[in-house]
mmCIF file of C-alpha atoms in Angstrom:
data_model
loop_
_atom_site.group_PDB
_atom_site.id
_atom_site.type_symbol
_atom_site.label_atom_id
_atom_site.label_comp_id
_atom_site.label_asym_id
_atom_site.label_seq_id
_atom_site.Cartn_x
_atom_site.Cartn_y
_atom_site.Cartn_z
ATOM 1 C CA MET X 10 0.000 0.000 0.000
ATOM 2 C CA THR X 11 1.432 3.330 -1.007
ATOM 3 C CA LEU X 12 1.375 6.385 1.198
ATOM 4 C CA LYS X 13 -1.170 8.036 -1.112
ATOM 5 C CA THR X 14 -3.502 5.010 -0.931
ATOM 6 C CA PHE X 15 -3.076 4.813 2.835
ATOM 7 C CA THR X 16 -3.924 8.525 3.189
ATOM 8 C CA LYS X 17 -7.078 8.131 1.082
ATOM 9 C CA ALA X 18 -8.160 5.125 3.181
ATOM 10 C CA ALA X 19 -7.558 7.035 6.422
ATOM 11 C CA ILE X 20 -9.579 10.025 5.185
ATOM 12 C CA ALA X 21 -12.434 7.746 4.099
ATOM 13 C CA ALA X 22 -12.413 5.982 7.493
ATOM 14 C CA ALA X 23 -12.476 9.317 9.318
ATOM 15 C CA ALA X 24 -15.377 10.557 7.187
ATOM 16 C CA LEU X 25 -17.306 7.351 7.905
ATOM 17 C CA ALA X 26 -16.664 7.710 11.635
ATOM 18 C CA VAL X 27 -17.922 11.284 11.610
ATOM 19 C CA THR X 28 -21.141 10.421 9.782
ATOM 20 C CA THR X 29 -21.922 7.371 11.941
ATOM 21 C CA THR X 30 -21.277 9.049 15.303
ATOM 22 C CA THR X 31 -24.453 9.717 17.269
ATOM 23 C CA ALA X 32 -25.899 13.197 17.256
ATOM 24 C CA SER X 33 -25.514 13.528 21.027
ATOM 25 C CA ALA X 34 -21.754 13.176 20.762
ATOM 26 C CA TRP X 35 -21.744 16.204 18.472
ATOM 27 C CA GLY X 36 -24.197 18.239 20.562
ATOM 28 C CA PHE X 37 -27.102 18.114 18.121
ATOM 29 C CA ASP X 38 -29.654 16.873 20.667
ATOM 30 C CA ILE X 39 -30.243 20.161 22.468
ATOM 31 C CA CYS X 40 -33.890 21.162 22.697
ATOM 32 C CA GLU X 41 -33.586 24.934 22.358
ATOM 33 C CA ASP X 42 -35.639 27.738 23.865
ATOM 34 C CA VAL X 43 -38.081 25.724 25.961
ATOM 35 C CA THR X 44 -40.372 28.035 27.946
ATOM 36 C CA MET X 45 -41.413 26.600 31.314
ATOM 37 C CA ARG X 46 -44.198 28.096 33.447
ATOM 38 C CA LEU X 47 -45.271 27.220 36.963
ATOM 39 C CA HIS X 48 -48.759 28.465 37.856
ATOM 40 C CA ASN X 49 -49.268 28.747 41.617
ATOM 41 C CA TYR X 50 -52.852 28.018 42.692
ATOM 42 C CA SER X 51 -51.839 26.494 46.037
ATOM 43 C CA GLY X 52 -53.456 29.113 48.271
ATOM 44 C CA GLU X 53 -50.104 30.379 49.573
ATOM 45 C CA ALA X 54 -46.799 31.835 48.418
ATOM 46 C CA ILE X 55 -44.132 29.308 47.432
ATOM 47 C CA GLN X 56 -40.383 29.452 46.864
ATOM 48 C CA ILE X 57 -39.047 27.553 43.840
ATOM 49 C CA TYR X 58 -35.512 26.365 44.514
ATOM 50 C CA ASP X 59 -34.886 23.802 41.754
ATOM 51 C CA VAL X 60 -36.082 22.983 38.244
ATOM 52 C CA ASP X 61 -35.367 19.611 36.637
ATOM 53 C CA TYR X 62 -36.284 17.749 33.483
ATOM 54 C CA TYR X 63 -36.345 14.001 32.976
ATOM 55 C CA ASP X 64 -34.048 12.291 30.486
ATOM 56 C CA TYR X 65 -35.911 9.065 29.678
ATOM 57 C CA GLY X 66 -32.986 7.807 27.548
ATOM 58 C CA GLN X 67 -30.600 7.873 30.529
ATOM 59 C CA GLY X 68 -33.277 7.384 33.187
ATOM 60 C CA ILE X 69 -32.178 10.443 35.200
ATOM 61 C CA TRP X 70 -33.409 13.880 36.250
ATOM 62 C CA ARG X 71 -31.240 16.687 34.876
ATOM 63 C CA SER X 72 -31.109 19.932 36.831
ATOM 64 C CA GLU X 73 -31.226 23.411 35.341
ATOM 65 C CA PRO X 74 -29.341 26.262 37.037
ATOM 66 C CA PHE X 75 -31.901 28.236 38.974
ATOM 67 C CA GLU X 76 -32.008 30.992 41.583
ATOM 68 C CA ASN X 77 -34.651 30.812 44.296
ATOM 69 C CA ARG X 78 -37.846 32.551 43.209
ATOM 70 C CA VAL X 79 -40.959 33.384 45.240
ATOM 71 C CA ILE X 80 -44.326 33.068 43.481
ATOM 72 C CA GLN X 81 -47.413 34.461 45.147
ATOM 73 C CA ASP X 82 -50.694 32.549 45.081
ATOM 74 C CA GLY X 83 -52.565 33.134 41.816
ATOM 75 C CA TYR X 84 -49.434 34.116 39.878
ATOM 76 C CA TYR X 85 -47.037 32.262 37.622
ATOM 77 C CA PHE X 86 -43.346 32.297 36.881
ATOM 78 C CA SER X 87 -41.977 31.750 33.385
ATOM 79 C CA PHE X 88 -38.446 31.306 32.055
ATOM 80 C CA THR X 89 -36.719 29.868 28.980
ATOM 81 C CA ARG X 90 -33.810 27.403 28.842
ATOM 82 C CA ASN X 91 -32.104 24.983 26.469
ATOM 83 C CA LEU X 92 -32.500 21.345 27.545
ATOM 84 C CA GLU X 93 -29.684 18.965 26.647
ATOM 85 C CA ASP X 94 -30.085 15.340 25.519
ATOM 86 C CA VAL X 95 -33.857 15.503 24.957
ATOM 87 C CA GLU X 96 -34.404 17.039 21.513
ATOM 88 C CA ASN X 97 -37.328 15.254 19.825
ATOM 89 C CA ALA X 98 -37.532 12.925 22.831
ATOM 90 C CA GLN X 99 -39.950 12.496 25.713
ATOM 91 C CA THR X 100 -39.260 14.522 28.846
ATOM 92 C CA ARG X 101 -41.139 16.134 31.714
ATOM 93 C CA ILE X 102 -40.538 19.180 33.901
ATOM 94 C CA ARG X 103 -40.343 19.123 37.702
ATOM 95 C CA PHE X 104 -40.349 22.174 39.970
ATOM 96 C CA ARG X 105 -39.148 21.720 43.545
ATOM 97 C CA TYR X 106 -40.448 24.263 46.044
ATOM 98 C CA ARG X 107 -40.918 25.199 49.705
ATOM 99 C CA THR X 108 -43.768 26.759 51.670
ATOM 100 C CA THR X 109 -43.681 29.018 54.724
ATOM 101 C CA SER X 110 -44.055 27.878 58.297
ATOM 102 C CA GLY X 111 -43.513 30.261 61.186
ATOM 103 C CA GLY X 112 -42.106 32.871 58.802
ATOM 104 C CA ARG X 113 -39.452 30.527 57.351
ATOM 105 C CA TRP X 114 -39.267 28.586 54.099
ATOM 106 C CA THR X 115 -39.551 24.908 54.975
ATOM 107 C CA GLY X 116 -40.288 21.543 53.439
ATOM 108 C CA SER X 117 -39.539 20.093 50.062
ATOM 109 C CA TYR X 118 -42.383 19.542 47.608
ATOM 110 C CA THR X 119 -42.612 18.867 43.888
ATOM 111 C CA ALA X 120 -44.922 19.944 41.094
ATOM 112 C CA GLN X 121 -44.485 17.843 37.989
ATOM 113 C CA GLY X 122 -45.819 18.327 34.487
ATOM 114 C CA SER X 123 -47.014 15.711 32.036
ATOM 115 C CA ALA X 124 -44.613 14.006 29.646
ATOM 116 C CA PHE X 125 -44.141 15.788 26.319
ATOM 117 C CA THR X 126 -41.920 15.544 23.252
ATOM 118 C CA CYS X 127 -39.308 18.282 23.466
ATOM 119 C CA ARG X 128 -39.045 20.426 20.362
ATOM 120 C CA HIS X 129 -37.426 23.828 19.780
ATOM 121 C CA ASN X 130 -39.507 26.731 21.124
ATOM 122 C CA ALA X 131 -41.782 24.419 23.111
ATOM 123 C CA SER X 132 -43.915 25.797 25.968
ATOM 124 C CA VAL X 133 -44.685 23.736 29.043
ATOM 125 C CA ASP X 134 -47.173 24.636 31.791
ATOM 126 C CA VAL X 135 -47.151 23.075 35.244
ATOM 127 C CA ARG X 136 -50.016 23.896 37.612
ATOM 128 C CA LEU X 137 -49.638 23.754 41.361
ATOM 129 C CA ARG X 138 -52.952 23.317 43.181
#
């Protein structure tokens, strides 16, 4: 095998490897600009301290960076994020929150939305009752 033939074979093998690699390895499975809303109809103010989404492919909850946010009863909070590893796949959103007791935020509760197929510019509503 000549050097020229070897070089052509190596380039062809590299091209094949690139085209057969999964999309997730190249970062193409990001579900972009997903708007998530939590509607608070609980009868009291709540403090959201964590937002997660479920990756059914890996069987794990993935957390989104989030600063604590207080939502009064009857109001909602909305924000937009990119969700990795779930483009065109089933996922669900989970809000973790606290309530007040004796003037302090206490407890750990969850409000979870229904499963949906994540697509770019999707909107997801979760209602807390």
